[in-house]
PDB file of C-alpha atoms and ligand atoms in Angstrom:
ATOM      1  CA  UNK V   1      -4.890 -30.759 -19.753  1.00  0.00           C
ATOM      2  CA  UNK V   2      -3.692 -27.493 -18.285  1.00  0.00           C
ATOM      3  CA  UNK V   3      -0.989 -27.112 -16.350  1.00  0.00           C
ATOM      4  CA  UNK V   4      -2.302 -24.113 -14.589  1.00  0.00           C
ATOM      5  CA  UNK V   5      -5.076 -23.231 -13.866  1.00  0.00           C
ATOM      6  CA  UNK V   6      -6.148 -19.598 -11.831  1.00  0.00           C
ATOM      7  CA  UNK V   7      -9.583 -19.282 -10.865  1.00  0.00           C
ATOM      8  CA  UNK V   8     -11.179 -15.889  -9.536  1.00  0.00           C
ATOM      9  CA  UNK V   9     -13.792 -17.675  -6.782  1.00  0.00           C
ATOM     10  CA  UNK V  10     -17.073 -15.346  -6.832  1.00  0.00           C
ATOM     11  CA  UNK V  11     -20.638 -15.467  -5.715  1.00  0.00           C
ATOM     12  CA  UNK V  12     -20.428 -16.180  -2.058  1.00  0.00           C
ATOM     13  CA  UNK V  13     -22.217 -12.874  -1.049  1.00  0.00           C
ATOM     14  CA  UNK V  14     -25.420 -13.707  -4.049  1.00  0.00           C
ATOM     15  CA  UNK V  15     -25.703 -17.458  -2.916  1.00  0.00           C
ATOM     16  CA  UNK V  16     -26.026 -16.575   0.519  1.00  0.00           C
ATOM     17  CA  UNK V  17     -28.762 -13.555  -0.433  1.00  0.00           C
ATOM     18  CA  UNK V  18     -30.362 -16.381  -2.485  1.00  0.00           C
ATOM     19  CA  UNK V  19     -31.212 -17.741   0.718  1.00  0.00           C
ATOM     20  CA  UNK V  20     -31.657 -14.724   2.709  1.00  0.00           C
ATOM     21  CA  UNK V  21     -28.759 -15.812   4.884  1.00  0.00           C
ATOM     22  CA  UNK V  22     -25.748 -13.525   5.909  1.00  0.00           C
ATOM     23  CA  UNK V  23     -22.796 -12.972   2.931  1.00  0.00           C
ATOM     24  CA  UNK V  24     -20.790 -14.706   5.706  1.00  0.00           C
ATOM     25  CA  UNK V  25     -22.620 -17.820   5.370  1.00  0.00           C
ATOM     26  CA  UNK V  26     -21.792 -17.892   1.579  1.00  0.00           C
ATOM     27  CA  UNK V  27     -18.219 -17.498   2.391  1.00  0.00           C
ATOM     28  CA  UNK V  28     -18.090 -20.126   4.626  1.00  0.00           C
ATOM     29  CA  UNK V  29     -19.866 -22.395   1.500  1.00  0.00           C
ATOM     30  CA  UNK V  30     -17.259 -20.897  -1.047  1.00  0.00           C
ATOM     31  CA  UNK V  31     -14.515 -22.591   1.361  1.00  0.00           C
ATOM     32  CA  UNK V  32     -15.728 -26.357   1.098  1.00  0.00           C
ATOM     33  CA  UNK V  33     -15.928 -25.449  -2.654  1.00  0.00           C
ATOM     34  CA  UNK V  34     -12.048 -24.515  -1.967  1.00  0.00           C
ATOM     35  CA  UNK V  35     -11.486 -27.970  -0.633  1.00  0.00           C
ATOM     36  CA  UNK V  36     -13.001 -29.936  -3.561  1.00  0.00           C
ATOM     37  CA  UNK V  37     -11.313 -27.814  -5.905  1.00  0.00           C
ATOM     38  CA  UNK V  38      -8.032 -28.768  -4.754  1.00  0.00           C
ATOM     39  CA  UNK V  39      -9.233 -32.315  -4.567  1.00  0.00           C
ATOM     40  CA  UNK V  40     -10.259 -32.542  -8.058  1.00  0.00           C
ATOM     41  CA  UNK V  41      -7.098 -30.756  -9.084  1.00  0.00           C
ATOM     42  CA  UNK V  42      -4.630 -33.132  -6.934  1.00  0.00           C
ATOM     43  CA  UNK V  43      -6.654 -36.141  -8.666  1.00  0.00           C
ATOM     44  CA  UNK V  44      -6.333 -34.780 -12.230  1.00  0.00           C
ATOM     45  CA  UNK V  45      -2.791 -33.958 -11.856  1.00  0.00           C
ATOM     46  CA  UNK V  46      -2.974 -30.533 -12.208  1.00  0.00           C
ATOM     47  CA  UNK V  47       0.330 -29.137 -11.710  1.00  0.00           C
ATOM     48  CA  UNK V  48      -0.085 -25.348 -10.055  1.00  0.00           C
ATOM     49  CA  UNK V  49      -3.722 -24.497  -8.496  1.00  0.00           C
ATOM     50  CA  UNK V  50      -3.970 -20.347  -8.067  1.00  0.00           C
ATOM     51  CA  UNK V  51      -6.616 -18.855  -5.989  1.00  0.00           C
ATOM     52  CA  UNK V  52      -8.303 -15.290  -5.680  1.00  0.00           C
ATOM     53  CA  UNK V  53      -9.045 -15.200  -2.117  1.00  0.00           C
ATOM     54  CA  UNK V  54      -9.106 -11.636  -1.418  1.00  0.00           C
ATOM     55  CA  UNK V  55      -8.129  -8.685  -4.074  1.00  0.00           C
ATOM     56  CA  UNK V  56      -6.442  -5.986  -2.695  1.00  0.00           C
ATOM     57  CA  UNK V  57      -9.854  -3.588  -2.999  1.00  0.00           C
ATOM     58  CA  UNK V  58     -12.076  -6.220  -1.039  1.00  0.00           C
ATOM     59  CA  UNK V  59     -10.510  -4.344   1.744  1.00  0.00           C
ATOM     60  CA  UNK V  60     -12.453  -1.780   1.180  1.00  0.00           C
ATOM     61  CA  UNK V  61     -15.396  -3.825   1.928  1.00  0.00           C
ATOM     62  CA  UNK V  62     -17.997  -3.312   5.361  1.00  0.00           C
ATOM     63  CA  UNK V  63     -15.643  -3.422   7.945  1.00  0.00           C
ATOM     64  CA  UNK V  64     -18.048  -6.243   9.702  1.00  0.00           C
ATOM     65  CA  UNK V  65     -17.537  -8.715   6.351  1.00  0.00           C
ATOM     66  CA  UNK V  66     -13.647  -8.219   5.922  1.00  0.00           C
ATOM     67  CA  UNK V  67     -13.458  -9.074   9.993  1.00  0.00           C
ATOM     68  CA  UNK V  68     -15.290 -12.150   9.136  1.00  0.00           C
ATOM     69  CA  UNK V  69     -13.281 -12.886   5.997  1.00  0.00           C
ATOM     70  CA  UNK V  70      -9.851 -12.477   8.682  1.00  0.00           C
ATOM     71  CA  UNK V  71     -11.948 -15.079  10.550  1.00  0.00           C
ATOM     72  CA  UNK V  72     -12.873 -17.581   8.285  1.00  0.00           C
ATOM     73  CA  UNK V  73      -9.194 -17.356   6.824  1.00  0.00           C
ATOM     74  CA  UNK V  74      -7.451 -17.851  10.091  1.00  0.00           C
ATOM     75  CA  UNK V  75      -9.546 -21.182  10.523  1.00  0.00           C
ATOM     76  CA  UNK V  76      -8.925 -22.158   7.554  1.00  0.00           C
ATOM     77  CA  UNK V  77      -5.602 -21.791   7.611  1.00  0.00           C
ATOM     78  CA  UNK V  78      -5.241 -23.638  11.357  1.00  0.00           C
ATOM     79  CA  UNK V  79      -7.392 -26.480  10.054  1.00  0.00           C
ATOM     80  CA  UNK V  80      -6.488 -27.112   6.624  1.00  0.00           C
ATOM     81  CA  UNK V  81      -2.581 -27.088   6.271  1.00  0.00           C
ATOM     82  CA  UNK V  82      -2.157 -30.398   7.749  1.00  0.00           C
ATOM     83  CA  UNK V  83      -4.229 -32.037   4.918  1.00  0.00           C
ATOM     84  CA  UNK V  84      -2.605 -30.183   2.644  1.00  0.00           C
ATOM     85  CA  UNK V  85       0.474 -31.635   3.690  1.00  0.00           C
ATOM     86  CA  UNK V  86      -0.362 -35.060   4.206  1.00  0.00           C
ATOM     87  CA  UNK V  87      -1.671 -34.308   0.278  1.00  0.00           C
ATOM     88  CA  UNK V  88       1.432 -33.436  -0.708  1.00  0.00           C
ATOM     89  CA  UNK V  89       0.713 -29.742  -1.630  1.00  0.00           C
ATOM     90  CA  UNK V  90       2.800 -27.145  -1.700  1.00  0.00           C
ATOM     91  CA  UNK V  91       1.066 -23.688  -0.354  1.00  0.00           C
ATOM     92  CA  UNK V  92       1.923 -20.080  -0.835  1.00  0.00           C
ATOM     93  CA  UNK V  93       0.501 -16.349  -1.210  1.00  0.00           C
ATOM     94  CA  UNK V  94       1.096 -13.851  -2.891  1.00  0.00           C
ATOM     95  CA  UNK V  95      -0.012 -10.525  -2.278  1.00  0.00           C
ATOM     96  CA  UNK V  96       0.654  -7.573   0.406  1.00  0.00           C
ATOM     97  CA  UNK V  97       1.229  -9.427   3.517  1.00  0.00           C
ATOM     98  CA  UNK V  98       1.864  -6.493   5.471  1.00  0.00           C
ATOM     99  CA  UNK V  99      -2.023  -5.610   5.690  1.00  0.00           C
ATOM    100  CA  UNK V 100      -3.012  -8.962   7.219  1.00  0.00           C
ATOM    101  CA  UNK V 101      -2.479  -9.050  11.623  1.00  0.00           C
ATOM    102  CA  UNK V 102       0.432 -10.526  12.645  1.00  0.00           C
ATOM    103  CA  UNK V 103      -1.359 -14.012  13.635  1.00  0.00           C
ATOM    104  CA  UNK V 104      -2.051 -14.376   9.836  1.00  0.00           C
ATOM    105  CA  UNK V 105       1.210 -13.779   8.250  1.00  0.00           C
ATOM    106  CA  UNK V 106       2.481 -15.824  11.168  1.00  0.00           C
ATOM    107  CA  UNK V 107       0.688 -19.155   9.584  1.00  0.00           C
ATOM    108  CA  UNK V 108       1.140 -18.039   5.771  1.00  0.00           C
ATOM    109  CA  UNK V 109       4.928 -17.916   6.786  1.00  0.00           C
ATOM    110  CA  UNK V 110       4.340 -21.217   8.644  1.00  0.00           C
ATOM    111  CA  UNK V 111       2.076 -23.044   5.869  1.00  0.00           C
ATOM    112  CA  UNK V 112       4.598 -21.918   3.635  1.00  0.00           C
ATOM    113  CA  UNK V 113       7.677 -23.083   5.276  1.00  0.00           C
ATOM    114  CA  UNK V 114       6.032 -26.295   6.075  1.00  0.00           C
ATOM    115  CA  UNK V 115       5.162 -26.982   2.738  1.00  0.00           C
ATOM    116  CA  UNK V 116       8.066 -26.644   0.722  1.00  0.00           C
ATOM    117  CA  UNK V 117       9.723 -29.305  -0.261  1.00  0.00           C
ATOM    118  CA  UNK V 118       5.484 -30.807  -1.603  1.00  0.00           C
ATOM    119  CA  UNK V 119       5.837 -31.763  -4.911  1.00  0.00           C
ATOM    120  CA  UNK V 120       1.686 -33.058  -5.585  1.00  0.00           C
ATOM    121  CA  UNK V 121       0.620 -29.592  -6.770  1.00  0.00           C
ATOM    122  CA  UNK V 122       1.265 -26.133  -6.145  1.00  0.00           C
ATOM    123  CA  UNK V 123      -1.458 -24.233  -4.391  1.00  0.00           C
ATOM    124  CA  UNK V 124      -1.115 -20.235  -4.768  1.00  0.00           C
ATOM    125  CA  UNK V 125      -3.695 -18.031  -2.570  1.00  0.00           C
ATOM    126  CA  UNK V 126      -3.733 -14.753  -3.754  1.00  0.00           C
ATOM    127  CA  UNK V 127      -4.642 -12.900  -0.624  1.00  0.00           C
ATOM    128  CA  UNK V 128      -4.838  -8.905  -0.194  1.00  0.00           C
ATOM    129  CA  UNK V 129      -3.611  -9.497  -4.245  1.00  0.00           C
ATOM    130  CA  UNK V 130      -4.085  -7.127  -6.947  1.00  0.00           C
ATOM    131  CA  UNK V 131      -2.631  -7.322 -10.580  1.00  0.00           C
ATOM    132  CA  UNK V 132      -1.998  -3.268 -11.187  1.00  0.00           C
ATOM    133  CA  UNK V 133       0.333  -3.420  -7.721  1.00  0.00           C
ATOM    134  CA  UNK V 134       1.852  -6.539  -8.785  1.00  0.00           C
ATOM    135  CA  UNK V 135       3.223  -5.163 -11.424  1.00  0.00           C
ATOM    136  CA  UNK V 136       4.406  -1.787  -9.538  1.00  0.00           C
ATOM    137  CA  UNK V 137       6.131  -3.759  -7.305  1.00  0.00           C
ATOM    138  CA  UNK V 138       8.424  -5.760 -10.047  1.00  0.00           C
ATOM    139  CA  UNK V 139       9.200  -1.907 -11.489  1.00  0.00           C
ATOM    140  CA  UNK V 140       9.882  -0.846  -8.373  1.00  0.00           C
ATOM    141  CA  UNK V 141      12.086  -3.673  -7.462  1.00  0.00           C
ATOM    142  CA  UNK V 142      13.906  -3.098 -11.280  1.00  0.00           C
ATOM    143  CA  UNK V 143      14.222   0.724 -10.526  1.00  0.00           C
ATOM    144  CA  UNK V 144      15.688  -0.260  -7.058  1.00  0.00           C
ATOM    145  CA  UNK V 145      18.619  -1.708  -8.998  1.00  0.00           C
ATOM    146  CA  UNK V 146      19.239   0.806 -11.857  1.00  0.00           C
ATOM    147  CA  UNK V 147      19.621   3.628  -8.838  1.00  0.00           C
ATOM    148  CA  UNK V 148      22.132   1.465  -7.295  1.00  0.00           C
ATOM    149  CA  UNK V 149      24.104   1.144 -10.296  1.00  0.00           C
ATOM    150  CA  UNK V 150      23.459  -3.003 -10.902  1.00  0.00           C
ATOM    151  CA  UNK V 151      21.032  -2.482 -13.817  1.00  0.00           C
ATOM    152  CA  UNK V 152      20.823  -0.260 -16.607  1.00  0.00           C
ATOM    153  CA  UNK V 153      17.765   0.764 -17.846  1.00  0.00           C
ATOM    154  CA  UNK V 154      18.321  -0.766 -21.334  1.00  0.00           C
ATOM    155  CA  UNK V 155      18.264  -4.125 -20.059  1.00  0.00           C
ATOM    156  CA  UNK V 156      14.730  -4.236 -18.675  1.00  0.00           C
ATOM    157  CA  UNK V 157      12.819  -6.436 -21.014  1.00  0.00           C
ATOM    158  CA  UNK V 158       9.790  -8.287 -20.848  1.00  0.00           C
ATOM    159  CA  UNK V 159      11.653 -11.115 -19.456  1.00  0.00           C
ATOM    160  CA  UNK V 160      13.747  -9.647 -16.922  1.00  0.00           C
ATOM    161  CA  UNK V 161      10.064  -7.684 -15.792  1.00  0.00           C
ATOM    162  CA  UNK V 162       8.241 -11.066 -15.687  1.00  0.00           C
ATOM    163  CA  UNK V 163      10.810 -12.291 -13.973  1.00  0.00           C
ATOM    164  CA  UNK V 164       9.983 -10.015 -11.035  1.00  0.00           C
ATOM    165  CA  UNK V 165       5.833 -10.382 -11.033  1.00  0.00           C
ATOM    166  CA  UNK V 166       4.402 -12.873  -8.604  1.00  0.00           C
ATOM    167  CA  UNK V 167       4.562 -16.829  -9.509  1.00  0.00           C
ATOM    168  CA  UNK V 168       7.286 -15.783 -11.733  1.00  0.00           C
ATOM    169  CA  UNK V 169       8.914 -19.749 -11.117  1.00  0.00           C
ATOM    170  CA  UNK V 170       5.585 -21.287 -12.456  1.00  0.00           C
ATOM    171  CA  UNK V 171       4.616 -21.173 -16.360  1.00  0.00           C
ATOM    172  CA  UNK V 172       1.895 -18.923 -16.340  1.00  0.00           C
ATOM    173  CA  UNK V 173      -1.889 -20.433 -15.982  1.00  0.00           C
ATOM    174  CA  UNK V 174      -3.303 -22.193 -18.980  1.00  0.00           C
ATOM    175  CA  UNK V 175      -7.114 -21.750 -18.203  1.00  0.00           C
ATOM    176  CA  UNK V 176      -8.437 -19.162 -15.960  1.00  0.00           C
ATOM    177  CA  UNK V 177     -11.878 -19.648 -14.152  1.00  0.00           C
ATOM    178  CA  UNK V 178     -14.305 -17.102 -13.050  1.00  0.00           C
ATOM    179  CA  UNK V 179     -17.572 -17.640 -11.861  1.00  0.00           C
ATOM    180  CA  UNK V 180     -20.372 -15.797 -10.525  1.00  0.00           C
ATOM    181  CA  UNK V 181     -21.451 -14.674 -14.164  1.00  0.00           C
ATOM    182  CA  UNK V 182     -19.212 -11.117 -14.122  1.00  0.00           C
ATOM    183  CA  UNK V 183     -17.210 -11.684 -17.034  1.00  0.00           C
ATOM    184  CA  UNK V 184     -13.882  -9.532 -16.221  1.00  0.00           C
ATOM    185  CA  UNK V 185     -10.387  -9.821 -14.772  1.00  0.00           C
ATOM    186  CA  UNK V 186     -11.142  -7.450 -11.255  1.00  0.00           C
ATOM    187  CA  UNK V 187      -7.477  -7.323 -11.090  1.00  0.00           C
ATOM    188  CA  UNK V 188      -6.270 -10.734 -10.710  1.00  0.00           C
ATOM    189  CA  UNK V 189      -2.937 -11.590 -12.382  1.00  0.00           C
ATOM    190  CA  UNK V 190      -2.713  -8.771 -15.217  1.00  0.00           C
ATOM    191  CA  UNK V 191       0.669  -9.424 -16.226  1.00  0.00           C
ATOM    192  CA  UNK V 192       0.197 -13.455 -16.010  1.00  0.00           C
ATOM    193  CA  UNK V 193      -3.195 -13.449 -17.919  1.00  0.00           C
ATOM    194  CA  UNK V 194      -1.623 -12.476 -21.338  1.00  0.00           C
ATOM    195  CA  UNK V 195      -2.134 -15.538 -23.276  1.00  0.00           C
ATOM    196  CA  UNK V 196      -4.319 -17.464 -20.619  1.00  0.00           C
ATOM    197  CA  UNK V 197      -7.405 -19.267 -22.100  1.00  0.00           C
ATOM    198  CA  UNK V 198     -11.011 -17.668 -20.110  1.00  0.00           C
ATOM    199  CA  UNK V 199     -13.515 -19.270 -19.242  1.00  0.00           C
ATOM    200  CA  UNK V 200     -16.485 -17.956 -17.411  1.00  0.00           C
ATOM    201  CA  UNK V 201     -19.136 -19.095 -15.780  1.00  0.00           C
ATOM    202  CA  UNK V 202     -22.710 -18.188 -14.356  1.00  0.00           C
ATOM    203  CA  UNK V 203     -22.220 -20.607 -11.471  1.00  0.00           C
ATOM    204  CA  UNK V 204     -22.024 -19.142  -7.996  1.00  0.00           C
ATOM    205  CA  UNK V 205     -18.477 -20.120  -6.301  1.00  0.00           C
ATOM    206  CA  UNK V 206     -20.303 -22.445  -3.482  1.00  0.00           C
ATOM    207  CA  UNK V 207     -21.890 -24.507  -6.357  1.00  0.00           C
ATOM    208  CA  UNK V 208     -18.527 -24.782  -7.912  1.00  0.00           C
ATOM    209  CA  UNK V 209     -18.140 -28.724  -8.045  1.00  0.00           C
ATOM    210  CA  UNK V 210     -16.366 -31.596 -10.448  1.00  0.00           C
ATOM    211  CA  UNK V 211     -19.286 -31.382 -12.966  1.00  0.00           C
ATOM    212  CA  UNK V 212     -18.718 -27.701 -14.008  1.00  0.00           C
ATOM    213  CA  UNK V 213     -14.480 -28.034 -13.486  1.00  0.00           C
ATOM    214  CA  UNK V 214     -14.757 -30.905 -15.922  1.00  0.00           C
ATOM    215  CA  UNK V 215     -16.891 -28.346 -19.057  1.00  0.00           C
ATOM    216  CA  UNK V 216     -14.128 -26.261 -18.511  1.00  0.00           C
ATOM    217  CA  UNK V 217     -11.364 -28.577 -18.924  1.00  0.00           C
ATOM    218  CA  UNK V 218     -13.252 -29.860 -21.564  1.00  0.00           C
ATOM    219  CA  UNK V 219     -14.061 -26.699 -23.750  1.00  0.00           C
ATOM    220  CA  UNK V 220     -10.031 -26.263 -22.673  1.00  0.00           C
ATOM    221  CA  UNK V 221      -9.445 -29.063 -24.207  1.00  0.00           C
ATOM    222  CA  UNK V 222     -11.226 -27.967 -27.472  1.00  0.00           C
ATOM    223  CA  UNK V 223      -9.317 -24.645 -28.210  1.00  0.00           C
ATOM    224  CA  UNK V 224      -6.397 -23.646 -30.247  1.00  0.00           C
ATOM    225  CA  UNK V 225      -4.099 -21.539 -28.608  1.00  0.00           C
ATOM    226  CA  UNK V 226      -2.061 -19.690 -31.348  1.00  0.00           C
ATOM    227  CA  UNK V 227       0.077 -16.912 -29.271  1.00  0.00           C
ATOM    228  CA  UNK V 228      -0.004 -14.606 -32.431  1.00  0.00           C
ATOM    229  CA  UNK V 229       0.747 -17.141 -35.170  1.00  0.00           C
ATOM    230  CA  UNK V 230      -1.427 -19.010 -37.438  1.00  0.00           C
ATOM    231  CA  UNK V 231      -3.639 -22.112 -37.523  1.00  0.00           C
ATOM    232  CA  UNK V 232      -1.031 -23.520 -39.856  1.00  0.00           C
ATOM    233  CA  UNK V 233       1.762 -22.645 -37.756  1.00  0.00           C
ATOM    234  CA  UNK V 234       0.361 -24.263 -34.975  1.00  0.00           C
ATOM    235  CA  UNK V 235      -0.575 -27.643 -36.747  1.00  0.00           C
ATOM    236  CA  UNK V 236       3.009 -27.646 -38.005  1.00  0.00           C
ATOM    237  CA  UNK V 237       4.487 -27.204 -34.703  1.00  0.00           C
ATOM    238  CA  UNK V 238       2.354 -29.492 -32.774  1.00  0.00           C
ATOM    239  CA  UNK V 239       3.676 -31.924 -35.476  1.00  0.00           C
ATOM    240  CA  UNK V 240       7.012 -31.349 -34.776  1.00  0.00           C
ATOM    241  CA  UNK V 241       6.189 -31.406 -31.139  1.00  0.00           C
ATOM    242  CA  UNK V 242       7.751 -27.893 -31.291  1.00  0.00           C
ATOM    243  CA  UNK V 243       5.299 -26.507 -28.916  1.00  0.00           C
ATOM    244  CA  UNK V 244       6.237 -25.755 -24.911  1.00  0.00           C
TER     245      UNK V 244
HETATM  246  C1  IPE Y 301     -16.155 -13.712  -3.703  1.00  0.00           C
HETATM  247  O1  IPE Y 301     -17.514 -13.631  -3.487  1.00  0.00           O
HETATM  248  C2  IPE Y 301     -15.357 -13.786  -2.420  1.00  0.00           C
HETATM  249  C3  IPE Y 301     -14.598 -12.569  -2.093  1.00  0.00           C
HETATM  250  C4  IPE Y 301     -14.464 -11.530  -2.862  1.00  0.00           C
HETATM  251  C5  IPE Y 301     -13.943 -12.551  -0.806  1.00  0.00           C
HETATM  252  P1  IPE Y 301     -18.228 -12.231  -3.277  1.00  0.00           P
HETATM  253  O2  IPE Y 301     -18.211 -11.902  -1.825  1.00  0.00           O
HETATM  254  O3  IPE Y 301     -17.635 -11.186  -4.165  1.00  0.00           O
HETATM  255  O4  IPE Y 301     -19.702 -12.578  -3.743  1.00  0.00           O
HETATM  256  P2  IPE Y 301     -20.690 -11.655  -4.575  1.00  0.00           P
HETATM  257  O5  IPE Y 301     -19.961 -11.276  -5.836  1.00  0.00           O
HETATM  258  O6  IPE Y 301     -21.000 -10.467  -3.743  1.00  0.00           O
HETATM  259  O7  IPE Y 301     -21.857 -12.525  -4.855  1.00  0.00           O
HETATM  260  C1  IPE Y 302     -12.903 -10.635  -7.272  1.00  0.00           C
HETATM  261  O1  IPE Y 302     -14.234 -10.597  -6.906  1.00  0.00           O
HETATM  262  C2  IPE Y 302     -12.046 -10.932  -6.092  1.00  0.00           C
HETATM  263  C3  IPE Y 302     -12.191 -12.264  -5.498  1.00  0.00           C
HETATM  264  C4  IPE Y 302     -12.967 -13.217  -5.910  1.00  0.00           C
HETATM  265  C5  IPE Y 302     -11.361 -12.514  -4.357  1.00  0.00           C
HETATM  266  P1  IPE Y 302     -14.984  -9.230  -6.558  1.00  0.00           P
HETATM  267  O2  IPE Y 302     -16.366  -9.591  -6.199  1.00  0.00           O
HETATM  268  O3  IPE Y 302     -14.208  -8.463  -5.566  1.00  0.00           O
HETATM  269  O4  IPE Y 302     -14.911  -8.456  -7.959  1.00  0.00           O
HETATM  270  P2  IPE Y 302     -15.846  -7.300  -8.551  1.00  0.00           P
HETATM  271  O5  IPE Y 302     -15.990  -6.287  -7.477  1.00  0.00           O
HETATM  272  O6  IPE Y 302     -17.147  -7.925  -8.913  1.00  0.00           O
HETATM  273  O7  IPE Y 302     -15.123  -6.815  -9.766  1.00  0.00           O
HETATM  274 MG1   MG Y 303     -18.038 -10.587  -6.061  1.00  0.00          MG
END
């Protein structure tokens, strides 16, 4: 079973076109696929739930769909937290707040707060999120400290760097999701991704259900992750019960 799992959630606009109805109305769809998502996960036990809401180049979208998108994630956000609560889930976001209006940060910060202490799963929207600025804002925050004289430039490793990128306190995800048939990353968690299992999938996100969550836990299930080393390595390991 994976312990994370990130999922980039695509196909609203096509499922909606499928019916000749609005993108909008495929958003709205793609969020009750949201909630049985996190039902399923909370169920399975999934320990950390990471969602691509909104990449940081959707904003360059029709001005008409990302207003709708503010919308439908302002509702979402007033209705939902309270389940997610009483679930036990704890909720954050990452990505560049400072883009969203104030009444949305306002209820991230809230949700956030809120939520806390949960311990059922962690749920991460990644909202206004992209990988490539991720990543430019750990340097940045590294660089910060060498030019105040805390840091020198010798000790920035891959850890200390990783220790800097977004969901930093979680292990990274286990098996990443897309669906909507595209098989790439469209800047999602770059850094985080390394030595993630993929999984794609020709389902559009509103269709998203239990049935298709379970093939991919179960071709999960069926691969070898080897992080550089050998078959052999890995059978001796697992034998040990070396392995993280
Ligand atoms: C994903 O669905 C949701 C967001 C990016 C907000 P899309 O809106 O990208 O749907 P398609 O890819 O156009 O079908
Ligand atoms: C990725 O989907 C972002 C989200 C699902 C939030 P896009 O639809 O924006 O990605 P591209 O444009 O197909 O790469
Ligand atoms: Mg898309």
């Amino acid at each position: 079973m994976p312990g994370h799992i990130a999922i980039i959630m695509d196909g609203n606009g096509r499922w909606a076109q499928q019916r000749r109805r609005p993108r909008m109305i495929g958003h709205r769809a793609g969020a009750r696929a949201v909630n049985r998502t996190i039902e399923f996960c909370l169920e399975r036990g999934i320990a950390a739930l990471t969602l691509f809401a909104f990449s940081s180049e959707n904003w360059g979208r029709p001005q008409e769909e990302v207003d709708s998108l503010m919308k439908l994630f302002l509702g979402a956000l007033d209705r939902e937290v309270d389940e997610l609560h009483r679930r036990g889930v704890r909720v954050r976001f990452i990505g560049d707040r400072s883009r969203f209006s104030a009444g949305i940060v306002q209820r991230m910060d809230k949700a956030e707060q809120r939520t806390l202490a949960n311990a059922a799963m962690t749920l991460n929207i990644a909202a206004s999120y992209g990988g490539r600025q991720d990543i430019a804002l750990a340097a940045r925050a590294l660089a910060q400290q060498v030019a105040a004289g805390t840091l020198l430039p010798e000790q920035i490793d891959e850890q200390l760097l990783g220790r800097h990128v977004a969901l930093a306190d979680l292990p990274a995800p286990d098996l990443f999701i897309r669906t909507g048939g595209d098989t790439r990353i469209s800047n999602f968690l770059l850094w985080q991704l390394a030595y993630t299992e993929l999984w794609f999938s020709d389902v559009l996100w509103p269709d998203f259900d239990a049935t298709i969550l379970q093939q991919a836990l179960d071709d999960y299930a069926g691969r070898e992750r080897r992080f550089g080393l050998t078959s052999a390595q890995i059978a001796a390991d697992a034998a040990q019960g070396a392995l993280p």
